Amino acid sequence: MQVTVTTLMGDVFSLEVPEDLELENFKAFCEAESGVPAKEMVIMFNGAVLKDDKKTLKEHGVKNGDMVVMEKLKKQAAGASSLPGGGLKMPDFGKIRMPGQAGPSTSRAAKEDDPAWISQMLKSNPDQLALLKQNNPRLAEALENNPEEFAKILKEQQKARLERENARLRLLTADPMDFEAQKLIAEEIAQKNVEQNMEMAMEYSPETFGTVVMLYIDCMVNGHPIKAFVDSGAQATIMSQAAAERCNIMRLVDKRWAGIAKGVGTQKIIGRVHMAQIQIKDDFLTSSFSILEEQPMDMLLGLDMLKRHQCCIDLARNVLVIGSTSNEAPFLAESDLPECARLSGRSADGKSASELEDQQIAEAMGRSQSEMKKEEPKNKDISPEDKFTEENVQNLMSYGFPRDKCIEELKASNGDVTQATAALFAKSIRTPN
């Protein structure tokens, strides 16, 4: 039969033993698993201590699937009272203080629950602060930036830890075959696996807990310096509107390519520059840009540009190799990165990079929703009797024709999109005089 053994410290293991196994031999099995000497061990089942070592587990009432509690006996001081034959130490009532008595242990316990005291202790100990940044980055960020948020997060985590401890204590006295008990056991095992995995990562791969410097290079666009972000995960090369105005290339923007860029949040695409030169070192490379209205970084070199010029990201030498010319551009150090790329930096109004990014995403979402609301009344110029839809109008407008002309031609062609398209193109071509 299978018997689950747990300790008051939270350790859990299972043993496959026969039901006629004597208690003293069962303790030997537990000694092999836990390392606790059998002579210093006590086994409890259903809240009672199993005393007779010569009785079998079946005689003690232990059945297949049951859970027992194993505890190590503590050495008693001379004169300490104990349960007869049980070897368990009685509680020391001398440590209980009457109301109004404040001892050092009471004051220390009160301090350990005080967020201000904990904050002061962490700030005065650099090693503990570094460990906190690794194990609990949310609490560490609040400690550095917002004392009120630190106190709030600390109380939440203390409450969660207390709930886990109470759940573990309930698990010791609960029926192991109960559904809730099985669920708590599974959660406990899963959490221990996660913690063990994290401890192994911190021991063998501590570099995984550090921040990674993003890949930026220096380049020139139309004679103006730009710090470009190399992103092989982006499909297209993009540039912010502010950078395009600074480089004097807004005059080349084709607004027929306007739209909405969707990814982490949304951004409005103003248009596209079909061809421009990027100077990287001594190379002049041709590329196209999508111009975004609100983009924190100046320029992002996407996969289209990287594949066109056969670029290779060499992390061993920390350079971008341009395959078409065999030249190399070194990646910038963290001190040379733009402000938006520094994860540890803060903006002028005191907001962190993550907070600034969340704000920009929220603002972009708000703008896109307001623009969608502005576009809704445009459907009113299409009457129910018309034999075309808003989608047909948008398809014609994507060719660069005004909305009123598209609707006029669709009405004239009785909803025939092909005929309306041909008419629009025919009218747009002017023959020379």
Coordinates of C-alpha atoms in Angstrom, one line a residue:
M1 CA 0.0 0.0 0.0
Q2 CA 1.0 3.7 -0.5
V3 CA 1.4 6.0 2.6
T4 CA 2.1 9.7 2.3
V5 CA 4.5 11.1 4.9
T6 CA 4.6 14.8 5.7
T7 CA 6.4 16.9 8.2
L8 CA 5.5 20.1 10.1
M9 CA 8.2 21.8 8.0
G10 CA 6.3 21.1 4.8
D11 CA 8.3 18.2 3.4
V12 CA 6.2 15.5 1.7
F13 CA 7.2 12.1 0.3
S14 CA 5.4 8.8 -0.4
L15 CA 6.4 5.2 0.7
E16 CA 5.2 1.9 -0.8
V17 CA 5.0 -0.5 2.1
P18 CA 3.1 -3.6 3.1
E19 CA 0.2 -3.2 5.5
D20 CA 1.7 -5.8 7.9
L21 CA 4.9 -3.7 8.3
E22 CA 5.7 -3.0 11.9
L23 CA 5.9 0.6 13.0
E24 CA 9.6 0.4 13.9
N25 CA 10.4 -0.8 10.4
F26 CA 8.2 1.9 9.0
K27 CA 10.3 4.4 10.9
A28 CA 13.4 2.9 9.3
F29 CA 11.9 3.6 5.9
C30 CA 11.2 7.2 6.9
E31 CA 14.8 7.5 8.2
A32 CA 16.2 6.5 4.8
E33 CA 14.0 9.1 3.1
S34 CA 14.3 12.0 5.5
G35 CA 17.6 11.4 7.3
V36 CA 15.9 11.8 10.7
P37 CA 17.1 9.0 13.1
A38 CA 14.3 6.5 13.9
K39 CA 15.0 6.8 17.6
E40 CA 14.4 10.6 17.5
M41 CA 11.2 10.2 15.4
V42 CA 7.5 10.2 16.3
I43 CA 4.7 9.2 13.9
M44 CA 1.2 10.7 14.3
F45 CA -1.9 9.6 12.6
N46 CA -5.4 11.3 12.8
G47 CA -4.0 13.6 15.5
A48 CA -2.7 10.7 17.8
V49 CA 0.8 9.5 18.4
L50 CA 1.5 5.9 17.3
K51 CA 3.4 4.5 20.4
D52 CA 3.6 0.7 20.0
D53 CA 6.5 0.1 17.6
K54 CA 5.7 -3.7 17.5
K55 CA 2.2 -3.2 16.1
T56 CA 1.7 -3.2 12.3
L57 CA 0.5 -0.3 10.3
K58 CA -2.8 -2.1 9.8
E59 CA -3.3 -2.6 13.5
H60 CA -2.7 1.2 14.0
G61 CA -5.5 1.8 11.5
V62 CA -3.3 3.1 8.6
K63 CA -4.7 2.1 5.2
N64 CA -3.7 2.6 1.6
G65 CA -3.6 6.2 0.6
D66 CA -3.5 7.6 4.1
M67 CA -1.3 10.4 5.3
V68 CA 0.8 10.3 8.4
V69 CA 2.8 13.1 10.1
M70 CA 6.5 12.6 11.0
E71 CA 8.2 14.9 13.5
K72 CA 11.6 14.9 15.1
L73 CA 11.8 14.9 18.9
K74 CA 13.6 17.8 20.4
K75 CA 16.0 17.3 23.3
Q76 CA 14.4 18.5 26.5
A77 CA 16.0 20.5 29.2
A78 CA 16.2 19.0 32.7
G79 CA 12.9 19.2 34.5
A80 CA 10.9 19.8 31.4
S81 CA 7.6 18.0 31.4
S82 CA 6.4 15.7 28.6
L83 CA 3.6 13.5 27.6
P84 CA 3.9 10.1 29.2
G85 CA 5.5 7.7 26.8
G86 CA 5.1 10.1 23.9
G87 CA 8.3 12.1 24.1
L88 CA 6.6 15.3 23.0
K89 CA 7.6 18.5 24.7
M90 CA 4.8 20.5 26.4
P91 CA 4.4 24.2 25.5
D92 CA 6.4 26.6 27.6
F93 CA 3.7 28.8 29.1
G94 CA 6.4 31.0 30.8
K95 CA 6.9 32.8 27.4
I96 CA 3.3 34.0 27.4
R97 CA 3.2 37.6 28.5
M98 CA 0.2 39.2 30.3
P99 CA -1.5 42.2 28.7
G100 CA 0.5 45.4 29.2
Q101 CA 3.8 43.5 29.2
A102 CA 6.0 44.4 26.2
G103 CA 9.1 42.3 25.8
P104 CA 11.9 42.5 23.2
S105 CA 10.4 39.7 21.1
T106 CA 7.0 41.6 20.9
S107 CA 8.7 44.8 19.8
R108 CA 10.8 43.0 17.2
A109 CA 7.8 41.2 15.8
A110 CA 6.0 44.5 15.5
K111 CA 9.0 46.0 13.7
E112 CA 9.2 43.1 11.2
D113 CA 5.6 43.9 10.2
D114 CA 6.4 47.6 9.8
P115 CA 7.0 48.6 6.1
A116 CA 9.0 51.6 7.0
W117 CA 11.4 49.5 9.2
I118 CA 11.7 46.9 6.5
S119 CA 12.4 49.6 3.8
Q120 CA 15.1 51.1 6.0
M121 CA 16.8 47.7 6.6
L122 CA 16.8 46.8 2.9
K123 CA 18.2 50.2 1.8
S124 CA 21.0 49.9 4.4
N125 CA 22.0 46.4 3.2
P126 CA 23.1 46.4 -0.5
D127 CA 23.4 42.6 -0.7
Q128 CA 19.8 42.1 0.5
L129 CA 18.6 44.9 -1.9
A130 CA 20.3 43.2 -4.8
L131 CA 18.8 39.8 -3.8
L132 CA 15.3 41.5 -3.6
K133 CA 15.7 42.9 -7.2
Q134 CA 16.3 39.4 -8.4
N135 CA 13.6 37.5 -6.4
N136 CA 11.0 40.2 -6.2
P137 CA 11.5 42.9 -8.8
R138 CA 8.0 44.4 -8.3
L139 CA 8.6 45.0 -4.6
A140 CA 12.2 46.3 -5.4
E141 CA 10.9 48.9 -7.9
A142 CA 8.3 50.1 -5.4
L143 CA 11.0 50.4 -2.7
E144 CA 13.1 52.7 -4.9
N145 CA 10.3 54.9 -6.3
N146 CA 7.2 54.9 -4.2
P147 CA 7.1 54.2 -0.4
E148 CA 3.3 54.0 -0.3
E149 CA 3.2 51.5 -3.1
F150 CA 6.0 49.5 -1.3
A151 CA 3.9 49.3 1.8
K152 CA 0.8 48.2 -0.2
I153 CA 2.6 45.5 -2.1
L154 CA 4.4 44.3 1.1
K155 CA 1.1 43.9 2.9
E156 CA -0.4 42.0 0.0
Q157 CA 2.5 39.6 -0.2
Q158 CA 2.5 39.1 3.6
K159 CA -1.2 38.3 3.5
A160 CA -0.7 35.8 0.7
R161 CA 2.2 34.1 2.5
L162 CA 0.0 33.9 5.7
E163 CA -2.8 32.3 3.6
R164 CA -0.3 29.7 2.2
E165 CA 0.9 28.9 5.7
N166 CA -2.7 28.4 7.0
A167 CA -3.5 26.3 4.0
R168 CA -0.4 24.1 4.7
L169 CA -1.5 23.7 8.4
R170 CA -5.0 22.7 7.3
L171 CA -3.5 20.2 4.9
L172 CA -1.8 18.4 7.8
T173 CA -5.1 17.6 9.5
A174 CA -7.2 17.1 6.4
D175 CA -8.2 13.9 4.8
P176 CA -5.6 13.2 2.1
M177 CA -8.3 11.8 -0.2
D178 CA -10.4 15.0 0.0
F179 CA -10.5 16.9 -3.2
E180 CA -9.4 20.2 -1.7
A181 CA -6.5 18.5 0.1
Q182 CA -5.4 16.9 -3.1
K183 CA -5.6 20.3 -4.8
L184 CA -3.5 21.9 -2.1
I185 CA -0.9 19.1 -2.3
A186 CA -0.6 19.5 -6.1
E187 CA -0.2 23.3 -5.7
E188 CA 2.5 22.8 -3.0
I189 CA 4.4 20.4 -5.2
A190 CA 4.1 22.7 -8.2
Q191 CA 5.3 25.7 -6.2
K192 CA 8.3 23.7 -4.9
N193 CA 9.2 22.7 -8.4
V194 CA 9.1 26.3 -9.5
E195 CA 11.3 27.5 -6.6
Q196 CA 13.8 24.7 -7.2
N197 CA 14.0 25.6 -10.9
M198 CA 14.6 29.2 -10.0
E199 CA 17.3 28.3 -7.4
M200 CA 19.1 26.2 -10.0
A201 CA 18.9 29.1 -12.5
M202 CA 20.3 31.5 -10.0
E203 CA 23.2 29.1 -9.2
Y204 CA 24.1 27.9 -12.7
S205 CA 22.8 30.8 -14.9
P206 CA 22.8 34.0 -12.9
E207 CA 23.2 36.1 -16.0
T208 CA 19.6 35.3 -17.0
F209 CA 18.3 37.6 -14.2
G210 CA 20.2 40.7 -15.5
T211 CA 18.8 43.2 -18.0
V212 CA 19.9 43.0 -21.7
V213 CA 21.1 46.0 -23.6
M214 CA 19.0 46.6 -26.8
L215 CA 20.8 46.5 -30.1
Y216 CA 21.2 50.1 -31.5
I217 CA 23.6 51.4 -34.1
D218 CA 24.6 54.9 -35.2
C219 CA 23.5 55.9 -38.8
M220 CA 22.7 59.0 -40.9
V221 CA 19.5 59.7 -42.8
N222 CA 19.7 62.7 -45.2
G223 CA 22.7 64.0 -43.3
H224 CA 21.1 63.8 -39.9
P225 CA 22.4 61.5 -37.2
I226 CA 19.9 58.8 -36.0
K227 CA 20.2 56.0 -33.4
A228 CA 18.5 53.1 -35.1
F229 CA 17.1 50.0 -33.3
V230 CA 18.0 46.7 -35.0
D231 CA 15.0 44.4 -34.7
S232 CA 14.9 41.2 -36.7
G233 CA 11.5 40.5 -35.3
A234 CA 9.9 43.5 -37.0
Q235 CA 8.6 42.9 -40.5
A236 CA 9.1 46.5 -41.8
T237 CA 11.5 49.4 -41.2
I238 CA 9.8 52.3 -39.5
M239 CA 10.6 55.8 -38.5
S240 CA 8.9 58.3 -36.1
Q241 CA 7.3 61.4 -37.4
A242 CA 9.6 63.5 -35.3
A243 CA 12.7 61.9 -36.8
A244 CA 11.3 62.2 -40.3
E245 CA 10.7 66.0 -39.8
R246 CA 14.2 66.3 -38.3
C247 CA 15.7 64.6 -41.4
N248 CA 13.5 66.7 -43.8
I249 CA 11.9 63.7 -45.6
M250 CA 8.3 64.3 -44.7
R251 CA 7.9 65.8 -48.2
L252 CA 8.4 62.3 -49.6
V253 CA 5.7 60.6 -47.5
D254 CA 3.0 58.9 -49.6
K255 CA -0.1 59.2 -47.5
R256 CA -2.0 56.6 -49.5
W257 CA -0.2 54.1 -47.4
A258 CA -1.7 55.4 -44.2
G259 CA -3.2 53.0 -41.7
I260 CA -2.9 51.5 -38.2
A261 CA 0.1 49.5 -37.0
K262 CA -0.9 46.8 -34.5
G263 CA 1.4 45.0 -32.2
V264 CA 1.9 45.8 -28.5
G265 CA -0.7 48.5 -28.7
T266 CA -1.6 50.4 -31.8
Q267 CA 0.1 53.3 -33.7
K268 CA -1.1 55.5 -36.5
I269 CA 0.8 55.1 -39.8
I270 CA 1.0 58.5 -41.5
G271 CA 2.3 57.1 -44.8
R272 CA 5.4 55.6 -46.4
V273 CA 8.7 56.9 -47.9
H274 CA 9.3 54.5 -50.7
M275 CA 13.0 55.0 -51.1
A276 CA 15.7 56.8 -49.0
Q277 CA 19.3 56.2 -48.2
I278 CA 20.6 55.2 -44.8
Q279 CA 24.3 55.8 -44.2
I280 CA 25.9 53.2 -42.0
K281 CA 29.6 53.9 -41.6
D282 CA 30.8 54.4 -45.2
D283 CA 27.9 52.5 -46.8
F284 CA 24.9 54.1 -48.3
L285 CA 22.0 51.6 -48.2
T286 CA 18.6 52.0 -49.9
S287 CA 15.6 51.4 -47.8
S288 CA 11.9 52.3 -47.4
F289 CA 10.2 53.6 -44.2
S290 CA 6.8 53.5 -42.7
I291 CA 6.3 56.8 -40.9
L292 CA 4.5 56.4 -37.5
E293 CA 2.9 59.3 -35.7
E294 CA 3.8 58.6 -32.1
Q295 CA 6.9 56.4 -32.0
P296 CA 9.3 56.7 -29.0
M297 CA 12.3 55.4 -30.9
D298 CA 13.6 57.4 -33.9
M299 CA 14.0 54.5 -36.3
L300 CA 13.7 50.7 -36.3
L301 CA 15.6 48.6 -38.9
G302 CA 13.2 45.8 -39.7
L303 CA 13.6 42.4 -41.4
D304 CA 12.9 43.9 -44.9
M305 CA 16.0 46.1 -44.7
L306 CA 18.2 43.4 -43.0
K307 CA 17.4 40.7 -45.6
R308 CA 17.8 43.1 -48.5
H309 CA 21.3 43.9 -47.5
Q310 CA 22.1 40.5 -46.1
C311 CA 22.8 41.8 -42.6
C312 CA 24.1 39.5 -39.8
I313 CA 23.8 40.2 -36.1
D314 CA 27.1 39.0 -34.7
L315 CA 26.6 38.9 -30.9
A316 CA 30.1 37.4 -30.3
R317 CA 31.8 40.6 -31.6
N318 CA 28.8 42.8 -30.8
V319 CA 28.6 44.2 -34.3
L320 CA 26.1 44.3 -37.2
V321 CA 27.7 42.8 -40.3
I322 CA 26.4 44.2 -43.6
G323 CA 26.7 41.3 -46.0
S324 CA 26.3 43.2 -49.2
T325 CA 29.4 45.4 -48.4
S326 CA 31.2 43.3 -45.8
N327 CA 31.4 46.4 -43.5
E328 CA 30.6 46.3 -39.8
A329 CA 28.7 48.7 -37.4
P330 CA 29.3 48.3 -33.7
F331 CA 26.3 48.1 -31.4
L332 CA 26.0 51.0 -28.9
A333 CA 26.9 50.8 -25.2
E334 CA 24.1 51.3 -22.7
S335 CA 25.3 54.8 -21.9
D336 CA 24.9 55.8 -25.6
L337 CA 21.4 54.5 -26.0
P338 CA 18.4 56.9 -26.3
E339 CA 16.4 57.6 -23.2
C340 CA 13.4 55.4 -24.3
A341 CA 15.7 52.4 -24.6
R342 CA 17.1 52.5 -21.0
L343 CA 15.0 50.2 -18.9
S344 CA 16.5 51.7 -15.7
G345 CA 16.0 55.3 -16.8
R346 CA 13.2 57.6 -16.0
S347 CA 11.5 60.3 -18.0
A348 CA 11.5 64.0 -17.1
D349 CA 8.3 63.7 -15.2
G350 CA 9.7 60.9 -13.0
K351 CA 8.0 57.9 -14.8
S352 CA 9.9 54.7 -15.5
A353 CA 10.3 53.3 -19.0
S354 CA 7.7 50.7 -18.4
E355 CA 5.2 53.2 -17.0
L356 CA 6.0 55.5 -20.0
E357 CA 5.4 52.7 -22.4
D358 CA 2.0 51.8 -20.8
Q359 CA 1.0 55.5 -21.0
Q360 CA 2.0 55.7 -24.7
I361 CA 0.0 52.5 -25.5
A362 CA -3.0 53.8 -23.7
E363 CA -2.8 57.1 -25.5
A364 CA -2.4 55.4 -28.9
M365 CA -5.4 53.2 -28.2
G366 CA -7.5 56.3 -27.2
R367 CA -6.5 58.1 -30.4
S368 CA -7.3 55.2 -32.6
Q369 CA -10.8 54.8 -31.0
S370 CA -11.5 58.5 -31.4
E371 CA -10.5 58.4 -35.0
M372 CA -12.8 55.4 -35.6
K373 CA -15.7 57.3 -34.0
K374 CA -14.9 60.2 -36.4
E375 CA -15.1 57.9 -39.4
E376 CA -18.4 56.4 -38.4
P377 CA -20.6 59.3 -39.7
K378 CA -19.0 58.8 -43.2
N379 CA -21.3 55.7 -43.7
K380 CA -24.3 58.1 -43.7
D381 CA -23.5 59.2 -47.3
I382 CA -24.3 55.6 -48.4
S383 CA -28.1 55.2 -48.6
P384 CA -29.8 51.8 -48.1
E385 CA -30.9 51.8 -51.8
D386 CA -27.3 51.8 -53.0
K387 CA -25.9 48.6 -54.3
F388 CA -22.5 48.9 -52.8
T389 CA -21.0 48.9 -49.3
E390 CA -18.5 50.8 -47.2
E391 CA -15.9 48.1 -47.9
N392 CA -16.3 48.9 -51.7
V393 CA -15.7 52.6 -51.0
Q394 CA -12.6 51.9 -48.9
N395 CA -11.2 49.6 -51.6
L396 CA -11.4 52.4 -54.1
M397 CA -10.1 55.0 -51.7
S398 CA -7.0 52.8 -51.1
Y399 CA -6.0 53.7 -54.7
G400 CA -5.8 57.3 -53.7
F401 CA -9.1 58.6 -54.9
P402 CA -11.3 61.0 -52.8
R403 CA -14.3 59.5 -51.0
D404 CA -16.9 61.6 -52.7
K405 CA -15.6 60.7 -56.2
C406 CA -15.6 57.0 -55.3
I407 CA -19.2 57.1 -54.1
E408 CA -20.2 59.1 -57.2
E409 CA -18.7 56.5 -59.6
L410 CA -20.2 53.6 -57.7
K411 CA -23.6 55.2 -57.9
A412 CA -23.1 55.9 -61.6
S413 CA -22.1 52.2 -62.2
N414 CA -25.0 50.9 -60.1
G415 CA -22.5 49.3 -57.6
D416 CA -20.2 47.7 -60.2
V417 CA -16.7 48.1 -58.5
T418 CA -14.7 47.1 -61.6
Q419 CA -16.5 49.7 -63.8
A420 CA -16.2 52.4 -61.1
T421 CA -12.5 51.7 -60.8
A422 CA -11.9 51.9 -64.5
A423 CA -13.9 55.2 -64.6
L424 CA -11.8 56.7 -61.8
F425 CA -8.5 55.8 -63.4
A426 CA -9.7 57.1 -66.8
K427 CA -10.6 60.4 -65.4
S428 CA -7.4 60.7 -63.4
I429 CA -5.3 60.4 -66.6
R430 CA -5.0 63.7 -68.3
T431 CA -3.9 63.8 -71.9
P432 CA -1.4 66.5 -72.8
N433 CA -2.6 69.5 -74.8

